[in-house]
Amino acid sequence: KKKIMTSAACVLLAHLCVVWHTVALAEHKGFVGVKNHDLYVVPPEDGTVMVAEYDLLAIMSTQDATISQQASQIQDLNAQISTQAALNSAIECRAQENGFDASMHILTEGAISWKHFAINDVPFLAVANYKNATHHNINSVVYRWDGAQFVAFQLIPTVGARAWEHFEIDGTHYLAVANFRNVDSFETNSEIFRWDGTQFVSFQLIPTFGAYCWKHFVIDDTHYLAVANFRAGSDFQLNSEVFQWTGTKFVSFQLIPTQGASSWEYFMIDSVHYLAVANHKNGSTTHVNSEVFVWDGSQFASFQLIRTTGASDWQYFASNGMHYLVVANQGTDTTYRVDSNVFRWSTTHFELVQPFATRGALRLSHFVIDNDHYLAVANYKDDVSHQTNSEVFKWDGTQFLSFQLIRSSGAFRLHHFILDDEHFLALANFYDDSSYLGTSEVLKWDGVEFKLFQRIPTQGARDWKHFMIGDTDYLAVANGRGLSTDSVDSAVLTWNTRCFI
């Protein structure tokens, strides 16, 4: 009898939670009251929403079905992870050396990037799923560490997701997703989610246009979010936008004219705040100006136009009291063989100090080893082939000198990380001219140069993310493309002292 009463209480509590969630959602959308199972709508201040009536019981039934479906999907994802973990544990070790063990295989759909973060010391991983075989309206997934592995925790509907940005305001955690497109349009909503203590709930919809990424930063204790808008249909000349936190939500703060914006870089020089945008193209040419903005005390003002060629990334660094900006130029409509550029701060502006040869440069990674500065460039392709060299450059005090060539196949990223005081580079190979199925590589610094340390099978690899949980190191790879499908396994690899798997 007690068990029956307990079960009934659980069911009642669950439905009360659904009612509460529905009313909360209704209030967010403009619903203000419940009467005889009906939610009544009043127009918001702009008067654009008509009065409507919804049957609460029908909504509860629909939400029950949705919750059940999502629970089933999460269960399937976790069953797949557990099965793969069991298979890995049965593999016989073939080498008694340190290495990364591919202990967790996670089904993803056109994965582009990972975001690692922690809430109350509990690790999470969020994957940005871009598309499956038919459409971009799919779930991205947040995974939570259960003490032994990452398990699917929450499915979040996204539309061609490219990237996540995690940040914290006054002890509350937020996740912002940059939604790039659906099947028909680049005009879609990106979304901010708020952690409510148990899960992420929709907090705010932001209209965006081919959103590439978010950048969170703080000026004078005020939080800002900048979105890079890449395109709206065939139009690449459009505004990107900076949003300001009011204490309760983000509001539009400043529109910034951009041309195919693909990246933001926020940095400070002598307590002055700067924001650089990488403009990729204007619709007819990639020979466009990227731009540096300076904070004037109340907003961002245009500070300097910098000529770029298909700019894909900015990297700021400082050395011996000098400040530098490096831009990665991907190429033109006819050639990927273009120079990227190094600019030096001259107290009044950034001056060009060095062009250096790159081949379809996508990403930059700056790091320091024994007080020496290095720059790793992921080269996607030259004019003939995706099988080209990515490159590591070493700073000699005045310029970057070619230091090491790294053979790559459509490289998306060279990710630097430190493990047990040793330096590594993780190379994400996307495509080798004939197949997305291949190997990516982990390279290890031997005191003189980077040497091949481990080859890892990947499928259209786009991103690496290194992180630690306790005393254990992990490396997550985002695989985005297989033989004929976008639905492929990405992986979380565990550092171990047993063998290479």
Short mmCIF file of C-alpha atoms in Angstrom, two decimals:
data_model
loop_
_atom_site.label_atom_id
_atom_site.label_comp_id
_atom_site.label_asym_id
_atom_site.label_seq_id
_atom_site.Cartn_x
_atom_site.Cartn_y
_atom_site.Cartn_z
CA LYS A 1 0.00 0.00 0.00
CA LYS A 2 2.84 2.36 0.91
CA LYS A 3 4.57 1.53 -2.40
CA ILE A 4 1.37 2.28 -4.38
CA MET A 5 0.92 5.58 -2.55
CA THR A 6 4.58 6.45 -3.15
CA SER A 7 4.27 5.69 -6.88
CA ALA A 8 1.11 7.76 -7.09
CA ALA A 9 2.86 10.61 -5.31
CA CYS A 10 5.75 10.39 -7.78
CA VAL A 11 3.35 10.54 -10.73
CA LEU A 12 1.53 13.51 -9.18
CA LEU A 13 4.82 15.27 -8.49
CA ALA A 14 5.97 14.65 -12.06
CA HIS A 15 2.77 16.17 -13.45
CA LEU A 16 3.04 19.12 -11.07
CA CYS A 17 6.58 19.65 -12.41
CA VAL A 18 5.22 19.56 -15.99
CA VAL A 19 2.52 22.08 -15.00
CA TRP A 20 5.11 24.32 -13.36
CA HIS A 21 7.40 24.05 -16.40
CA THR A 22 4.49 24.79 -18.74
CA VAL A 23 3.41 27.85 -16.75
CA ALA A 24 7.00 29.08 -16.55
CA LEU A 25 7.36 28.63 -20.31
CA ALA A 26 4.01 30.34 -20.79
CA GLU A 27 5.11 33.32 -18.72
CA HIS A 28 8.30 33.51 -20.80
CA LYS A 29 6.28 33.57 -24.02
CA GLY A 30 3.57 35.91 -22.73
CA PHE A 31 1.10 33.50 -21.02
CA VAL A 32 -0.07 35.00 -17.73
CA GLY A 33 -2.76 32.82 -16.26
CA VAL A 34 -4.32 29.36 -15.85
CA LYS A 35 -8.06 28.87 -15.63
CA ASN A 36 -10.03 25.65 -16.04
CA HIS A 37 -6.96 23.94 -17.54
CA ASP A 38 -6.56 26.80 -20.07
CA LEU A 39 -3.60 29.13 -20.42
CA TYR A 40 -4.58 32.62 -21.51
CA VAL A 41 -2.30 34.79 -23.60
CA VAL A 42 -2.01 38.55 -23.45
CA PRO A 43 -0.01 40.51 -26.01
CA PRO A 44 3.49 41.65 -25.02
CA GLU A 45 4.31 45.34 -25.03
CA ASP A 46 4.61 45.48 -28.82
CA GLY A 47 1.13 44.00 -29.19
CA THR A 48 2.19 41.56 -31.90
CA VAL A 49 0.80 38.36 -30.34
CA MET A 50 -2.90 37.60 -30.67
CA VAL A 51 -4.92 36.27 -27.74
CA ALA A 52 -4.95 32.46 -27.87
CA GLU A 53 -6.17 29.58 -25.72
CA TYR A 54 -4.40 26.27 -25.13
CA ASP A 55 -5.62 23.12 -23.46
CA LEU A 56 -3.23 22.46 -20.58
CA LEU A 57 -3.99 18.75 -20.41
CA ALA A 58 -3.10 18.38 -24.10
CA ILE A 59 0.14 20.24 -23.51
CA MET A 60 0.93 17.96 -20.56
CA SER A 61 0.28 14.89 -22.72
CA THR A 62 2.51 16.22 -25.50
CA GLN A 63 5.29 17.05 -23.05
CA ASP A 64 5.02 13.58 -21.47
CA ALA A 65 5.55 12.03 -24.91
CA THR A 66 8.48 14.36 -25.65
CA ILE A 67 10.11 13.64 -22.30
CA SER A 68 9.64 9.90 -22.83
CA GLN A 69 11.12 10.09 -26.33
CA GLN A 70 14.16 12.09 -25.15
CA ALA A 71 14.67 9.69 -22.23
CA SER A 72 14.67 6.80 -24.71
CA GLN A 73 17.19 8.58 -26.95
CA ILE A 74 19.47 9.29 -23.99
CA GLN A 75 19.19 5.65 -22.92
CA ASP A 76 20.19 4.52 -26.42
CA LEU A 77 23.20 6.86 -26.46
CA ASN A 78 24.35 5.63 -23.06
CA ALA A 79 23.88 1.97 -24.05
CA GLN A 80 26.13 2.60 -27.03
CA ILE A 81 28.79 4.22 -24.83
CA SER A 82 28.65 1.31 -22.34
CA THR A 83 28.90 -1.28 -25.13
CA GLN A 84 31.96 0.42 -26.60
CA ALA A 85 33.57 0.67 -23.15
CA ALA A 86 33.11 -3.08 -22.69
CA LEU A 87 34.69 -3.76 -26.09
CA ASN A 88 37.65 -1.56 -25.25
CA SER A 89 38.23 -3.28 -21.93
CA ALA A 90 38.46 -6.61 -23.78
CA ILE A 91 41.16 -5.43 -26.19
CA GLU A 92 44.53 -6.98 -25.45
CA CYS A 93 47.32 -4.47 -24.81
CA ARG A 94 50.00 -4.60 -27.49
CA ALA A 95 52.44 -2.04 -26.09
CA GLN A 96 53.61 -1.25 -22.60
CA GLU A 97 53.87 2.49 -23.09
CA ASN A 98 51.91 5.59 -22.15
CA GLY A 99 49.25 6.60 -24.59
CA PHE A 100 45.63 7.58 -25.16
CA ASP A 101 43.07 4.79 -24.86
CA ALA A 102 39.92 5.40 -26.92
CA SER A 103 37.75 4.39 -24.00
CA MET A 104 34.53 6.22 -24.93
CA HIS A 105 32.98 6.29 -28.40
CA ILE A 106 30.06 8.72 -28.68
CA LEU A 107 27.65 8.84 -31.62
CA THR A 108 27.56 12.37 -33.04
CA GLU A 109 26.01 13.97 -36.12
CA GLY A 110 28.33 16.15 -38.14
CA ALA A 111 30.14 17.19 -34.97
CA ILE A 112 32.10 20.43 -35.27
CA SER A 113 33.36 21.19 -31.77
CA TRP A 114 33.42 20.25 -28.08
CA LYS A 115 33.06 22.47 -25.03
CA HIS A 116 34.31 21.21 -21.65
CA PHE A 117 33.19 22.87 -18.40
CA ALA A 118 32.37 22.01 -14.79
CA ILE A 119 29.43 22.82 -12.53
CA ASN A 120 29.93 22.30 -8.80
CA ASP A 121 33.08 20.28 -9.62
CA VAL A 122 31.09 17.92 -11.89
CA PRO A 123 32.61 17.75 -15.41
CA PHE A 124 30.43 18.20 -18.50
CA LEU A 125 31.07 17.93 -22.24
CA ALA A 126 28.82 19.58 -24.83
CA VAL A 127 29.06 18.61 -28.49
CA ALA A 128 27.90 20.92 -31.29
CA ASN A 129 26.16 18.66 -33.84
CA TYR A 130 25.89 20.38 -37.23
CA LYS A 131 23.77 18.06 -39.40
CA ASN A 132 22.73 14.54 -40.25
CA ALA A 133 22.02 13.10 -43.70
CA THR A 134 18.84 15.09 -44.29
CA HIS A 135 18.66 18.23 -42.17
CA HIS A 136 20.26 20.57 -39.64
CA ASN A 137 17.41 20.53 -37.09
CA ILE A 138 18.91 17.94 -34.76
CA ASN A 139 19.86 17.55 -31.13
CA SER A 140 23.21 18.55 -29.79
CA VAL A 141 24.05 16.71 -26.57
CA VAL A 142 25.41 17.59 -23.14
CA TYR A 143 27.29 14.73 -21.45
CA ARG A 144 27.94 14.47 -17.70
CA TRP A 145 30.74 12.60 -15.96
CA ASP A 146 29.34 9.80 -13.79
CA GLY A 147 32.60 8.99 -12.04
CA ALA A 148 33.77 6.50 -14.67
CA GLN A 149 32.71 7.85 -18.07
CA PHE A 150 30.65 10.53 -19.80
CA VAL A 151 26.97 9.66 -20.10
CA ALA A 152 24.34 11.44 -22.19
CA PHE A 153 22.71 13.90 -19.82
CA GLN A 154 20.58 16.26 -21.90
CA LEU A 155 19.46 16.57 -25.52
CA ILE A 156 19.27 20.18 -26.71
CA PRO A 157 17.52 21.01 -30.01
CA THR A 158 19.90 22.99 -32.25
CA VAL A 159 19.93 24.17 -35.88
CA GLY A 160 23.24 23.56 -37.61
CA ALA A 161 25.17 24.12 -34.37
CA ARG A 162 28.78 25.27 -34.81
CA ALA A 163 30.00 26.10 -31.33
CA TRP A 164 29.15 26.38 -27.63
CA GLU A 165 30.23 29.16 -25.27
CA HIS A 166 30.10 28.47 -21.52
CA PHE A 167 30.22 31.28 -18.98
CA GLU A 168 29.17 32.09 -15.43
CA ILE A 169 27.37 35.16 -14.07
CA ASP A 170 26.95 35.63 -10.32
CA GLY A 171 27.32 31.90 -9.68
CA THR A 172 24.85 30.86 -12.39
CA HIS A 173 26.07 28.85 -15.37
CA TYR A 174 25.03 29.53 -18.95
CA LEU A 175 25.57 27.82 -22.32
CA ALA A 176 25.18 29.74 -25.57
CA VAL A 177 24.95 27.85 -28.87
CA ALA A 178 25.80 29.41 -32.23
CA ASN A 179 23.26 28.04 -34.72
CA PHE A 180 24.51 28.42 -38.28
CA ARG A 181 21.61 27.35 -40.51
CA ASN A 182 18.67 25.11 -41.25
CA VAL A 183 17.96 23.50 -44.62
CA ASP A 184 16.39 26.60 -46.16
CA SER A 185 17.88 29.60 -44.42
CA PHE A 186 20.77 31.07 -42.46
CA GLU A 187 18.30 33.28 -40.58
CA THR A 188 17.62 31.37 -37.39
CA ASN A 189 17.70 31.80 -33.64
CA SER A 190 20.76 31.01 -31.64
CA GLU A 191 20.00 30.27 -28.00
CA ILE A 192 21.23 30.82 -24.45
CA PHE A 193 20.53 28.15 -21.83
CA ARG A 194 20.62 28.62 -18.06
CA TRP A 195 21.51 25.96 -15.49
CA ASP A 196 18.56 25.68 -13.07
CA GLY A 197 20.31 23.41 -10.59
CA THR A 198 19.39 20.17 -12.29
CA GLN A 199 19.55 20.82 -16.05
CA PHE A 200 19.90 23.49 -18.74
CA VAL A 201 16.67 25.31 -19.55
CA SER A 202 15.99 27.65 -22.45
CA PHE A 203 16.74 31.15 -21.25
CA GLN A 204 16.85 33.43 -24.27
CA LEU A 205 16.49 33.25 -28.05
CA ILE A 206 18.78 35.52 -30.08
CA PRO A 207 18.06 36.15 -33.81
CA THR A 208 21.27 35.42 -35.74
CA PHE A 209 22.39 35.00 -39.35
CA GLY A 210 24.69 32.08 -40.02
CA ALA A 211 26.16 32.39 -36.51
CA TYR A 212 29.76 31.15 -36.43
CA CYS A 213 30.66 31.60 -32.80
CA TRP A 214 30.05 33.46 -29.54
CA LYS A 215 32.64 35.35 -27.48
CA HIS A 216 31.99 36.13 -23.81
CA PHE A 217 33.99 38.83 -22.02
CA VAL A 218 33.69 41.20 -19.06
CA ILE A 219 34.33 44.97 -18.99
CA ASP A 220 34.03 46.90 -15.72
CA ASP A 221 32.13 44.02 -14.07
CA THR A 222 29.57 43.99 -16.90
CA HIS A 223 29.14 40.84 -18.99
CA TYR A 224 28.99 40.93 -22.79
CA LEU A 225 28.35 38.36 -25.54
CA ALA A 226 29.44 38.98 -29.12
CA VAL A 227 28.06 36.85 -31.97
CA ALA A 228 29.84 36.55 -35.31
CA ASN A 229 27.19 36.52 -38.06
CA PHE A 230 28.59 34.95 -41.24
CA ARG A 231 25.82 35.26 -43.83
CA ALA A 232 22.13 35.80 -44.55
CA GLY A 233 21.32 33.98 -47.78
CA SER A 234 23.78 35.25 -50.37
CA ASP A 235 24.50 38.41 -48.37
CA PHE A 236 27.71 38.39 -46.33
CA GLN A 237 27.67 42.12 -45.57
CA LEU A 238 25.57 42.28 -42.45
CA ASN A 239 25.77 43.25 -38.81
CA SER A 240 27.28 41.11 -36.13
CA GLU A 241 26.11 42.03 -32.66
CA VAL A 242 27.29 42.65 -29.10
CA PHE A 243 24.84 41.94 -26.28
CA GLN A 244 25.03 43.35 -22.75
CA TRP A 245 23.88 41.69 -19.54
CA THR A 246 21.30 43.81 -17.67
CA GLY A 247 21.18 41.71 -14.52
CA THR A 248 18.27 39.60 -15.76
CA LYS A 249 18.92 39.03 -19.48
CA PHE A 250 21.06 39.97 -22.48
CA VAL A 251 19.93 42.94 -24.56
CA SER A 252 21.22 44.21 -27.88
CA PHE A 253 24.00 46.64 -27.08
CA GLN A 254 25.77 47.37 -30.35
CA LEU A 255 25.53 46.42 -34.02
CA ILE A 256 28.91 46.01 -35.74
CA PRO A 257 29.06 45.93 -39.56
CA THR A 258 30.93 42.79 -40.67
CA GLN A 259 31.58 40.83 -43.86
CA GLY A 260 31.26 37.09 -43.37
CA ALA A 261 32.41 37.29 -39.74
CA SER A 262 34.10 34.03 -38.73
CA SER A 263 35.93 34.75 -35.47
CA TRP A 264 36.30 37.20 -32.57
CA GLU A 265 39.44 37.90 -30.53
CA TYR A 266 39.09 39.85 -27.29
CA PHE A 267 42.25 41.20 -25.60
CA MET A 268 43.59 44.03 -23.44
CA ILE A 269 46.58 46.34 -23.87
CA ASP A 270 47.48 48.66 -20.96
CA SER A 271 44.02 48.19 -19.39
CA VAL A 272 42.28 49.15 -22.66
CA HIS A 273 39.80 46.65 -24.12
CA TYR A 274 39.93 45.60 -27.77
CA LEU A 275 37.80 43.35 -29.95
CA ALA A 276 39.02 42.08 -33.35
CA VAL A 277 36.73 40.49 -35.94
CA ALA A 278 37.96 38.20 -38.72
CA ASN A 279 35.95 39.05 -41.86
CA HIS A 280 36.03 36.22 -44.39
CA LYS A 281 34.29 37.56 -47.52
CA ASN A 282 31.74 40.07 -48.80
CA GLY A 283 29.99 37.81 -51.31
CA SER A 284 32.13 38.62 -54.33
CA THR A 285 35.68 38.57 -52.94
CA THR A 286 37.70 37.51 -49.91
CA HIS A 287 39.88 40.63 -50.23
CA VAL A 288 38.10 42.55 -47.50
CA ASN A 289 38.98 44.50 -44.38
CA SER A 290 38.91 42.81 -41.02
CA GLU A 291 38.63 45.24 -38.15
CA VAL A 292 39.89 46.04 -34.65
CA PHE A 293 37.57 47.88 -32.28
CA VAL A 294 38.51 49.74 -29.08
CA TRP A 295 36.35 50.27 -26.01
CA ASP A 296 35.85 54.03 -25.57
CA GLY A 297 34.21 53.82 -22.17
CA SER A 298 30.67 53.40 -23.41
CA GLN A 299 30.86 51.26 -26.57
CA PHE A 300 33.21 49.76 -29.16
CA ALA A 301 34.55 52.27 -31.67
CA SER A 302 36.23 51.38 -34.94
CA PHE A 303 39.96 51.55 -34.28
CA GLN A 304 41.71 50.05 -37.31
CA LEU A 305 40.89 48.39 -40.62
CA ILE A 306 43.26 45.58 -41.58
CA ARG A 307 43.34 44.15 -45.10
CA THR A 308 42.82 40.39 -45.04
CA THR A 309 42.19 37.57 -47.52
CA GLY A 310 39.50 35.18 -46.36
CA ALA A 311 40.34 35.73 -42.69
CA SER A 312 39.44 32.71 -40.56
CA ASP A 313 41.09 33.32 -37.17
CA TRP A 314 42.86 35.89 -34.99
CA GLN A 315 45.48 35.16 -32.32
CA TYR A 316 46.73 37.74 -29.80
CA PHE A 317 49.94 37.25 -27.83
CA ALA A 318 52.46 39.33 -25.90
CA SER A 319 56.24 38.89 -25.77
CA ASN A 320 58.87 40.98 -23.93
CA GLY A 321 56.40 43.78 -23.31
CA MET A 322 55.29 43.94 -26.95
CA HIS A 323 51.80 43.11 -28.18
CA TYR A 324 51.02 41.22 -31.38
CA LEU A 325 48.04 40.15 -33.49
CA VAL A 326 48.24 37.31 -36.01
CA VAL A 327 45.57 36.75 -38.65
CA ALA A 328 45.05 33.45 -40.48
CA ASN A 329 44.13 34.09 -44.12
CA GLN A 330 42.44 31.12 -45.78
CA GLY A 331 42.68 32.27 -49.40
CA THR A 332 40.79 33.68 -52.37
CA ASP A 333 38.29 32.15 -54.76
CA THR A 334 41.18 31.01 -56.96
CA THR A 335 44.04 30.15 -54.61
CA TYR A 336 44.74 28.97 -51.08
CA ARG A 337 48.39 29.97 -51.40
CA VAL A 338 48.22 33.29 -49.59
CA ASP A 339 50.20 34.89 -46.79
CA SER A 340 48.91 35.22 -43.27
CA ASN A 341 50.20 38.22 -41.31
CA VAL A 342 51.72 39.32 -38.01
CA PHE A 343 50.96 42.81 -36.69
CA ARG A 344 52.77 44.60 -33.84
CA TRP A 345 51.30 47.22 -31.52
CA SER A 346 53.08 50.58 -31.97
CA THR A 347 51.27 52.51 -29.18
CA THR A 348 48.86 54.08 -31.66
CA HIS A 349 47.97 51.26 -34.07
CA PHE A 350 48.93 47.77 -35.28
CA GLU A 351 51.60 47.75 -37.96
CA LEU A 352 52.40 44.89 -40.31
CA VAL A 353 55.74 43.36 -39.36
CA GLN A 354 55.63 40.02 -41.14
CA PRO A 355 53.74 38.16 -43.85
CA PHE A 356 54.30 34.39 -43.75
CA ALA A 357 53.25 31.70 -46.22
CA THR A 358 50.22 29.56 -45.39
CA ARG A 359 47.97 27.20 -47.37
CA GLY A 360 44.28 27.61 -46.64
CA ALA A 361 44.98 28.46 -42.98
CA LEU A 362 42.01 27.68 -40.73
CA ARG A 363 43.17 27.88 -37.11
CA LEU A 364 46.04 29.36 -35.11
CA SER A 365 47.42 28.12 -31.81
CA HIS A 366 49.98 30.13 -29.83
CA PHE A 367 51.95 28.50 -27.00
CA VAL A 368 55.17 28.90 -25.02
CA ILE A 369 57.87 26.27 -24.35
CA ASP A 370 60.83 27.25 -22.13
CA ASN A 371 60.11 30.97 -22.67
CA ASP A 372 60.12 30.54 -26.46
CA HIS A 373 56.96 31.51 -28.36
CA TYR A 374 55.52 29.21 -31.03
CA LEU A 375 52.63 29.45 -33.46
CA ALA A 376 50.97 26.35 -34.92
CA VAL A 377 49.00 26.86 -38.14
CA ALA A 378 46.44 24.31 -39.35
CA ASN A 379 46.60 24.46 -43.17
CA TYR A 380 43.48 23.02 -44.79
CA LYS A 381 44.68 22.67 -48.41
CA ASP A 382 46.80 24.16 -51.14
CA ASP A 383 45.66 24.61 -54.75
CA VAL A 384 46.31 20.96 -55.64
CA SER A 385 45.52 18.83 -52.63
CA HIS A 386 44.30 18.64 -49.04
CA GLN A 387 47.47 16.64 -48.36
CA THR A 388 49.71 19.54 -47.53
CA ASN A 389 51.90 20.63 -44.64
CA SER A 390 50.63 22.36 -41.56
CA GLU A 391 53.40 24.28 -39.85
CA VAL A 392 54.90 25.32 -36.53
CA PHE A 393 56.70 28.68 -36.40
CA LYS A 394 59.11 29.89 -33.73
CA TRP A 395 59.40 33.53 -32.66
CA ASP A 396 62.97 34.90 -32.79
CA GLY A 397 62.15 38.17 -31.05
CA THR A 398 61.20 40.08 -34.18
CA GLN A 399 59.43 37.57 -36.44
CA PHE A 400 58.19 34.00 -36.78
CA LEU A 401 60.60 31.63 -38.50
CA SER A 402 59.53 28.32 -39.98
CA PHE A 403 60.38 25.74 -37.36
CA GLN A 404 58.71 22.46 -38.33
CA LEU A 405 56.51 21.11 -41.11
CA ILE A 406 53.79 18.66 -40.08
CA ARG A 407 52.21 16.56 -42.81
CA SER A 408 48.43 16.92 -42.67
CA SER A 409 45.29 16.09 -44.65
CA GLY A 410 42.74 18.88 -44.67
CA ALA A 411 43.79 20.02 -41.20
CA PHE A 412 41.10 21.72 -39.17
CA ARG A 413 43.13 22.28 -36.02
CA LEU A 414 46.48 21.88 -34.26
CA HIS A 415 45.57 21.88 -30.58
CA HIS A 416 48.36 22.48 -28.05
CA PHE A 417 48.13 21.04 -24.54
CA ILE A 418 50.38 20.19 -21.60
CA LEU A 419 50.35 16.78 -19.91
CA ASP A 420 52.68 15.91 -17.00
CA ASP A 421 54.74 19.04 -17.80
CA GLU A 422 55.27 17.82 -21.36
CA HIS A 423 54.00 19.58 -24.49
CA PHE A 424 51.78 17.98 -27.13
CA LEU A 425 50.04 18.97 -30.36
CA ALA A 426 46.86 17.20 -31.49
CA LEU A 427 46.32 17.39 -35.25
CA ALA A 428 42.73 17.08 -36.55
CA ASN A 429 42.77 15.70 -40.13
CA PHE A 430 39.47 16.16 -41.95
CA TYR A 431 39.92 14.94 -45.54
CA ASP A 432 42.73 13.45 -47.68
CA ASP A 433 41.28 14.13 -51.19
CA SER A 434 39.56 10.76 -51.40
CA SER A 435 38.21 9.87 -47.97
CA TYR A 436 37.22 11.27 -44.60
CA LEU A 437 38.32 8.01 -42.99
CA GLY A 438 41.92 8.26 -41.91
CA THR A 439 44.11 9.03 -38.95
CA SER A 440 44.75 12.12 -36.93
CA GLU A 441 47.91 12.45 -34.84
CA VAL A 442 49.20 13.37 -31.43
CA LEU A 443 52.73 14.80 -31.52
CA LYS A 444 55.01 15.13 -28.50
CA TRP A 445 57.77 17.66 -27.83
CA ASP A 446 61.10 15.87 -27.36
CA GLY A 447 63.10 18.92 -26.31
CA VAL A 448 64.08 19.76 -29.88
CA GLU A 449 60.93 19.34 -32.00
CA PHE A 450 57.55 17.64 -32.12
CA LYS A 451 57.70 13.92 -32.90
CA LEU A 452 54.88 11.59 -33.84
CA PHE A 453 53.59 10.07 -30.63
CA GLN A 454 50.31 8.38 -31.57
CA ARG A 455 48.11 7.88 -34.61
CA ILE A 456 44.39 7.85 -33.87
CA PRO A 457 41.70 6.66 -36.33
CA THR A 458 39.29 9.51 -37.05
CA GLN A 459 36.46 10.31 -39.47
CA GLY A 460 36.47 13.87 -40.74
CA ALA A 461 38.07 15.20 -37.54
CA ARG A 462 37.31 18.87 -36.87
CA ASP A 463 38.29 19.55 -33.28
CA TRP A 464 40.37 18.34 -30.32
CA LYS A 465 39.79 19.28 -26.69
CA HIS A 466 42.15 18.37 -23.83
CA PHE A 467 40.97 18.48 -20.22
CA MET A 468 41.58 16.88 -16.84
CA ILE A 469 39.26 15.14 -14.40
CA GLY A 470 41.02 14.68 -11.08
CA ASP A 471 44.51 13.45 -11.92
CA THR A 472 43.54 11.87 -15.26
CA ASP A 473 43.98 13.51 -18.67
CA TYR A 474 41.42 13.18 -21.46
CA LEU A 475 41.41 14.14 -25.13
CA ALA A 476 38.11 14.49 -27.01
CA VAL A 477 37.93 14.45 -30.81
CA ALA A 478 34.93 15.73 -32.79
CA ASN A 479 34.43 13.55 -35.88
CA GLY A 480 32.15 15.12 -38.46
CA ARG A 481 32.03 12.93 -41.56
CA GLY A 482 32.23 9.24 -42.50
CA LEU A 483 32.13 7.42 -45.83
CA SER A 484 28.62 8.53 -46.73
CA THR A 485 27.12 9.84 -43.51
CA ASP A 486 27.50 12.59 -40.94
CA SER A 487 26.38 10.25 -38.14
CA VAL A 488 29.69 8.85 -36.92
CA ASP A 489 31.38 8.13 -33.62
CA SER A 490 33.39 10.86 -31.97
CA ALA A 491 35.60 9.75 -29.09
CA VAL A 492 36.92 10.66 -25.67
CA LEU A 493 40.39 9.20 -25.17
CA THR A 494 41.88 8.47 -21.76
CA TRP A 495 45.55 8.84 -20.89
CA ASN A 496 46.82 5.55 -19.48
CA THR A 497 50.04 3.77 -18.66
CA ARG A 498 49.09 0.57 -20.42
CA CYS A 499 49.08 0.76 -24.18
CA PHE A 500 47.95 2.44 -27.37
CA ILE A 501 44.44 1.43 -28.49
#
